Coordinates of C-alpha atoms in Angstrom, one line a residue:
M981 CA 49.1 -18.8 -34.9
E982 CA 51.6 -20.3 -32.5
K983 CA 50.5 -17.8 -29.9
T984 CA 46.9 -18.7 -30.4
M985 CA 47.6 -22.4 -30.1
N986 CA 49.4 -21.9 -26.7
Q987 CA 46.5 -19.8 -25.3
T988 CA 44.5 -21.4 -22.5
S989 CA 40.8 -20.5 -22.4
V990 CA 39.4 -18.9 -19.3
M991 CA 36.8 -21.2 -17.6
S992 CA 35.6 -18.6 -15.1
F993 CA 35.9 -14.9 -14.2
R994 CA 36.6 -13.3 -10.9
L995 CA 34.3 -10.5 -9.9
R996 CA 36.0 -7.8 -7.9
G997 CA 32.8 -6.5 -6.3
L998 CA 32.2 -3.1 -4.8
S999 CA 34.8 -3.3 -2.0
V1000 CA 37.4 -5.5 -0.5
N1001 CA 36.8 -4.1 3.0
P1002 CA 34.8 -6.6 5.1
K1003 CA 32.9 -4.0 7.0
V1004 CA 32.0 -2.2 3.8
Q1005 CA 31.0 -5.5 2.3
M1006 CA 28.6 -6.3 5.1
A1007 CA 27.1 -2.8 4.9
V1008 CA 26.6 -3.3 1.2
F1009 CA 25.1 -6.7 1.7
F1010 CA 22.4 -5.5 4.0
M1011 CA 21.7 -2.5 1.8
F1012 CA 21.3 -4.6 -1.3
L1013 CA 19.3 -7.2 0.6
M1014 CA 16.9 -4.5 1.7
F1015 CA 16.7 -3.0 -1.8
Y1016 CA 16.0 -6.4 -3.3
V1017 CA 13.3 -7.4 -0.9
L1018 CA 11.6 -4.0 -1.3
T1019 CA 11.9 -4.3 -5.1
L1020 CA 10.2 -7.7 -5.1
V1021 CA 7.5 -6.7 -2.7
G1022 CA 6.8 -3.3 -4.4
N1023 CA 6.7 -4.5 -8.0
I1024 CA 4.9 -7.7 -7.3
L1025 CA 2.3 -5.8 -5.4
I1026 CA 1.8 -3.4 -8.3
V1027 CA 1.2 -6.4 -10.7
I1028 CA -1.3 -8.0 -8.3
T1029 CA -3.1 -4.7 -7.8
I1030 CA -3.4 -4.1 -11.5
I1031 CA -4.7 -7.6 -12.1
Y1032 CA -7.1 -7.4 -9.2
D1033 CA -8.7 -4.0 -9.8
R1034 CA -10.7 -3.9 -13.1
R1035 CA -10.5 -0.1 -13.1
L1036 CA -6.8 -0.5 -13.9
H1037 CA -7.4 -2.7 -16.9
T1038 CA -6.3 0.1 -19.3
P1039 CA -3.3 0.3 -21.7
M1040 CA -1.3 2.6 -19.3
Y1041 CA -1.5 0.1 -16.4
F1042 CA -1.0 -2.9 -18.7
F1043 CA 2.4 -1.4 -19.7
L1044 CA 3.0 -0.5 -16.0
S1045 CA 2.6 -4.1 -15.0
N1046 CA 5.0 -5.1 -17.7
L1047 CA 7.5 -2.5 -16.3
S1048 CA 7.1 -4.0 -12.8
F1049 CA 7.7 -7.5 -14.1
I1050 CA 10.8 -6.4 -16.0
D1051 CA 12.1 -4.6 -12.9
V1052 CA 11.8 -7.8 -10.8
C1053 CA 13.6 -9.8 -13.5
H1054 CA 16.2 -7.2 -14.1
S1055 CA 17.2 -6.9 -10.4
T1056 CA 17.1 -10.7 -10.0
V1057 CA 19.7 -11.1 -12.8
T1058 CA 22.5 -9.5 -10.7
V1059 CA 21.5 -8.9 -7.1
P1060 CA 21.2 -12.5 -5.7
K1061 CA 24.6 -13.4 -7.1
M1062 CA 26.1 -10.2 -5.6
L1063 CA 24.6 -11.2 -2.2
R1064 CA 26.0 -14.7 -2.3
D1065 CA 29.5 -13.3 -3.3
T1066 CA 29.6 -11.2 -0.1
F1067 CA 30.4 -14.4 1.8
S1068 CA 32.8 -15.8 -0.9
E1069 CA 36.5 -14.9 -1.0
E1070 CA 37.0 -15.8 -4.7
K1071 CA 33.7 -14.4 -6.1
L1072 CA 34.0 -16.6 -9.2
I1073 CA 31.4 -16.8 -12.0
P1074 CA 31.7 -19.6 -14.7
F1075 CA 32.1 -18.4 -18.2
D1076 CA 28.8 -19.9 -19.3
A1077 CA 27.0 -18.3 -16.3
C1078 CA 28.6 -15.0 -17.2
V1079 CA 27.3 -15.2 -20.8
V1080 CA 23.8 -16.1 -19.4
Q1081 CA 23.9 -13.1 -17.0
M1082 CA 24.9 -10.7 -19.8
F1083 CA 22.1 -12.1 -22.1
F1084 CA 19.3 -11.6 -19.5
L1085 CA 20.8 -8.3 -18.3
H1086 CA 20.6 -6.8 -21.8
L1087 CA 17.3 -8.5 -22.6
F1088 CA 15.5 -6.9 -19.7
A1089 CA 17.4 -3.6 -20.0
C1090 CA 16.7 -3.1 -23.7
T1091 CA 13.1 -4.3 -23.3
E1092 CA 12.6 -1.7 -20.6
I1093 CA 14.0 1.0 -22.8
F1094 CA 11.5 0.1 -25.6
L1095 CA 8.7 -0.2 -23.0
L1096 CA 9.4 3.3 -21.6
T1097 CA 9.3 4.7 -25.2
I1098 CA 5.9 3.0 -25.7
M1099 CA 4.6 4.3 -22.4
A1100 CA 5.6 7.8 -23.5
Y1101 CA 3.6 7.3 -26.8
D1102 CA 0.6 6.0 -24.7
R1103 CA 0.7 9.2 -22.6
Y1104 CA 1.0 11.3 -25.8
V1105 CA -2.1 9.7 -27.3
A1106 CA -4.1 9.9 -24.0
I1107 CA -3.3 13.6 -23.4
C1108 CA -3.1 15.0 -27.0
K1109 CA -5.8 12.8 -28.6
P1110 CA -8.1 11.8 -25.8
L1111 CA -11.2 11.1 -27.9
Q1112 CA -9.3 8.7 -30.1
Y1113 CA -7.3 7.1 -27.3
M1114 CA -9.2 3.8 -27.0
T1115 CA -9.4 3.5 -30.8
I1116 CA -5.6 4.0 -31.3
M1117 CA -4.5 2.1 -28.1
N1118 CA -6.9 -0.8 -28.3
W1119 CA -6.0 -4.2 -26.8
K1120 CA -4.8 -5.6 -30.1
V1121 CA -2.4 -2.8 -30.5
C1122 CA -1.2 -3.1 -26.9
M1123 CA -0.5 -6.8 -27.4
L1124 CA 1.3 -6.2 -30.6
L1125 CA 3.4 -3.5 -29.0
A1126 CA 4.2 -5.8 -26.0
G1127 CA 5.3 -8.6 -28.4
A1128 CA 7.4 -6.2 -30.4
L1129 CA 9.3 -4.8 -27.5
W1130 CA 10.1 -8.2 -26.1
T1131 CA 11.1 -9.4 -29.6
G1132 CA 13.3 -6.3 -30.0
G1133 CA 14.9 -6.8 -26.6
T1134 CA 15.7 -10.5 -27.4
I1135 CA 17.2 -9.6 -30.8
H1136 CA 19.3 -6.9 -29.2
S1137 CA 20.5 -9.2 -26.4
I1138 CA 21.4 -12.0 -28.8
S1139 CA 23.4 -9.8 -31.1
L1140 CA 25.3 -8.1 -28.3
T1141 CA 26.0 -11.3 -26.3
S1142 CA 27.2 -13.1 -29.4
L1143 CA 30.0 -10.6 -29.8
T1144 CA 31.6 -11.9 -26.6
I1145 CA 31.2 -15.7 -27.0
N1146 CA 33.8 -16.4 -29.7
L1147 CA 36.5 -14.0 -28.4
P1148 CA 39.6 -15.7 -27.0
Y1149 CA 40.0 -15.3 -23.3
C1150 CA 43.4 -16.3 -21.8
G1151 CA 43.8 -13.9 -18.9
P1152 CA 43.5 -11.6 -17.0
D1153 CA 40.2 -12.9 -15.6
E1154 CA 39.1 -10.2 -13.2
I1155 CA 36.0 -8.1 -13.8
D1156 CA 36.0 -4.8 -12.0
N1157 CA 32.4 -4.9 -11.0
F1158 CA 29.9 -7.2 -9.2
F1159 CA 28.3 -8.6 -12.3
C1160 CA 29.2 -9.5 -15.9
D1161 CA 28.5 -6.9 -18.6
V1162 CA 29.7 -6.8 -22.2
P1163 CA 32.0 -3.8 -22.1
Q1164 CA 33.9 -5.1 -19.1
V1165 CA 34.1 -8.7 -20.4
I1166 CA 35.5 -7.9 -23.8
K1167 CA 38.3 -5.9 -22.2
L1168 CA 39.6 -9.3 -21.0
A1169 CA 39.8 -10.8 -24.5
C1170 CA 43.3 -11.6 -25.9
T1171 CA 42.6 -9.8 -29.1
D1172 CA 41.9 -6.4 -30.5
T1173 CA 38.3 -5.5 -29.7
H1174 CA 38.2 -2.0 -31.2
I1175 CA 35.6 -3.0 -33.8
I1176 CA 33.5 -4.8 -31.2
E1177 CA 33.5 -1.7 -29.0
I1178 CA 32.3 0.4 -32.0
L1179 CA 29.5 -2.1 -32.6
I1180 CA 28.5 -1.9 -28.9
V1181 CA 28.3 1.9 -29.1
S1182 CA 26.4 1.8 -32.3
N1183 CA 24.0 -0.8 -30.9
S1184 CA 23.3 -0.2 -27.2
G1185 CA 24.5 3.4 -27.2
L1186 CA 22.5 4.4 -30.3
I1187 CA 19.3 2.7 -28.9
S1188 CA 19.7 4.5 -25.6
V1189 CA 20.3 8.0 -27.1
V1190 CA 17.6 7.7 -29.8
C1191 CA 15.0 6.5 -27.4
F1192 CA 16.0 9.2 -24.9
V1193 CA 15.6 11.9 -27.5
V1194 CA 12.2 10.4 -28.6
L1195 CA 11.1 10.4 -25.0
V1196 CA 12.1 14.0 -24.3
V1197 CA 10.5 15.2 -27.5
S1198 CA 7.3 13.3 -26.7
Y1199 CA 7.0 14.8 -23.2
A1200 CA 7.8 18.2 -24.6
V1201 CA 4.9 17.9 -26.9
I1202 CA 2.7 16.7 -24.0
L1203 CA 3.7 19.6 -21.8
V1204 CA 2.9 22.1 -24.6
S1205 CA -0.5 20.4 -25.1
L1206 CA -1.2 20.6 -21.3
R1207 CA -1.2 24.4 -21.4
Q1208 CA -4.6 24.2 -23.1
Q1209 CA -6.3 21.9 -20.6
I1210 CA -8.3 22.5 -17.4
S1211 CA -6.4 22.6 -14.1
E1212 CA -7.5 19.3 -12.6
G1213 CA -6.7 17.3 -15.8
K1214 CA -3.5 19.2 -16.1
R1215 CA -2.4 18.3 -12.6
R1216 CA -3.0 14.6 -13.1
A1217 CA -1.3 14.5 -16.4
L1218 CA 1.7 16.5 -15.1
S1219 CA 2.0 14.1 -12.2
T1220 CA 2.0 11.1 -14.5
C1221 CA 4.5 12.7 -16.9
A1222 CA 6.8 13.7 -14.0
A1223 CA 6.8 10.1 -12.8
H1224 CA 7.7 8.8 -16.3
L1225 CA 10.4 11.4 -16.8
T1226 CA 12.0 10.5 -13.5
V1227 CA 12.2 6.8 -14.4
V1228 CA 13.5 7.6 -17.9
T1229 CA 16.2 9.8 -16.6
L1230 CA 17.4 7.4 -14.0
F1231 CA 17.4 4.3 -16.3
L1232 CA 18.5 5.8 -19.6
G1233 CA 21.1 7.9 -17.9
H1234 CA 23.0 4.8 -17.0
C1235 CA 22.7 3.2 -20.4
I1236 CA 24.0 6.4 -22.1
F1237 CA 26.8 6.7 -19.6
I1238 CA 28.0 3.1 -20.0
Y1239 CA 27.3 2.2 -23.6
S1240 CA 27.9 5.5 -25.5
R1241 CA 31.6 5.5 -24.9
P1242 CA 34.6 3.1 -25.4
S1243 CA 35.1 0.3 -22.9
T1244 CA 37.2 2.2 -20.4
S1245 CA 36.8 2.0 -16.7
L1246 CA 35.8 5.1 -14.7
P1247 CA 35.5 5.5 -10.9
E1248 CA 31.8 6.3 -11.4
D1249 CA 31.0 3.0 -13.2
K1250 CA 30.3 1.1 -10.0
V1251 CA 28.1 3.8 -8.5
V1252 CA 26.1 4.0 -11.8
S1253 CA 25.8 0.2 -11.9
V1254 CA 24.3 0.1 -8.4
F1255 CA 21.6 2.6 -9.5
F1256 CA 21.0 0.6 -12.7
T1257 CA 20.6 -2.8 -11.0
A1258 CA 19.3 -2.1 -7.5
V1259 CA 18.1 1.4 -7.0
T1260 CA 16.0 2.1 -10.2
P1261 CA 14.0 -1.1 -10.0
L1262 CA 13.1 -0.1 -6.4
L1263 CA 12.3 3.5 -7.2
N1264 CA 9.9 2.6 -10.1
P1265 CA 7.1 1.3 -7.8
I1266 CA 7.6 4.1 -5.3
I1267 CA 7.5 6.8 -8.1
Y1268 CA 4.5 5.3 -9.9
T1269 CA 2.5 4.6 -6.6
L1270 CA 3.1 7.8 -4.7
R1271 CA 2.4 10.0 -7.7
N1272 CA -0.6 8.1 -8.9
E1273 CA -4.0 8.5 -7.2
D1274 CA -5.6 5.6 -9.0
M1275 CA -2.8 3.2 -7.9
K1276 CA -3.0 4.5 -4.3
N1277 CA -6.7 4.0 -4.2
A1278 CA -6.4 0.5 -5.7
L1279 CA -3.7 -0.5 -3.2
N1280 CA -5.8 0.8 -0.3
K1281 CA -8.8 -1.1 -1.6
L1282 CA -6.8 -4.3 -2.0
I1283 CA -5.2 -4.0 1.5
G1284 CA -8.6 -3.1 3.0
R1285 CA -10.3 -6.1 1.6
K1286 CA -7.6 -8.4 2.8
E1287 CA -8.0 -7.0 6.3
I1288 CA -11.7 -7.6 6.2
K1289 CA -11.2 -11.2 5.1
E1290 CA -8.7 -11.8 7.9
K1291 CA -11.2 -10.5 10.4

């Protein structure tokens, strides 16, 4: 009790960042800036294209526009702060801001996991039950699924972030990364966090693993079903599934690596975090656009009409 009374609460945390070398910091700054700008442009362009082209007003592209929106938000939670900290010696983040960052980080991450699972189900219905597709995936169902995935992400984020708020923090105050995340923050608490670490693994880790297994099984069923289809339809479906699987592997790979083990720091954590926050949101529009003929045609149509209007 006496020890608890003498503890001073931490008002802010110090982010160590990716490197202390000034030259490396500048290289990282320009790399992240380029990634962030391209992420914003690519994902916003996808959303505009889907809204603009009526041929893309289907469940698949409705969920794809949600994915692009989430990727913009997900990247914005961490990258702008990291860019500002490049020119700051202390790299401080207030405790409240750290909690807010963790909340939105897990909100968008968990919502994206649920969204990727729903997108796999959408492809399963489209390929395995094509005649029933519009009946099963009608707009009412799509809206309910969208509401459910955002609700699930919010509940997950609240439950996970609340684990960190009431813990006593009295030092040290350095986070070995460029953003706040629950596993790294709870390591700084002045109390035993073993139970909380188990809760994190059973929450985030379990969600990641279960969704990954469901996704792999779904695409395995789809691939088996594709063996019975004509060559052109098979090619388009395989292209779509390959794009989805690439995104799923990149995104869920990070979640399983970070949240399915105790809160111990590994040298690979920062590299994985870079892919999670900066690279994957950039790759999503590239993967879905380059491997999707409908998106490429819609983009060309959108750009072409703009050029006509300018002339």
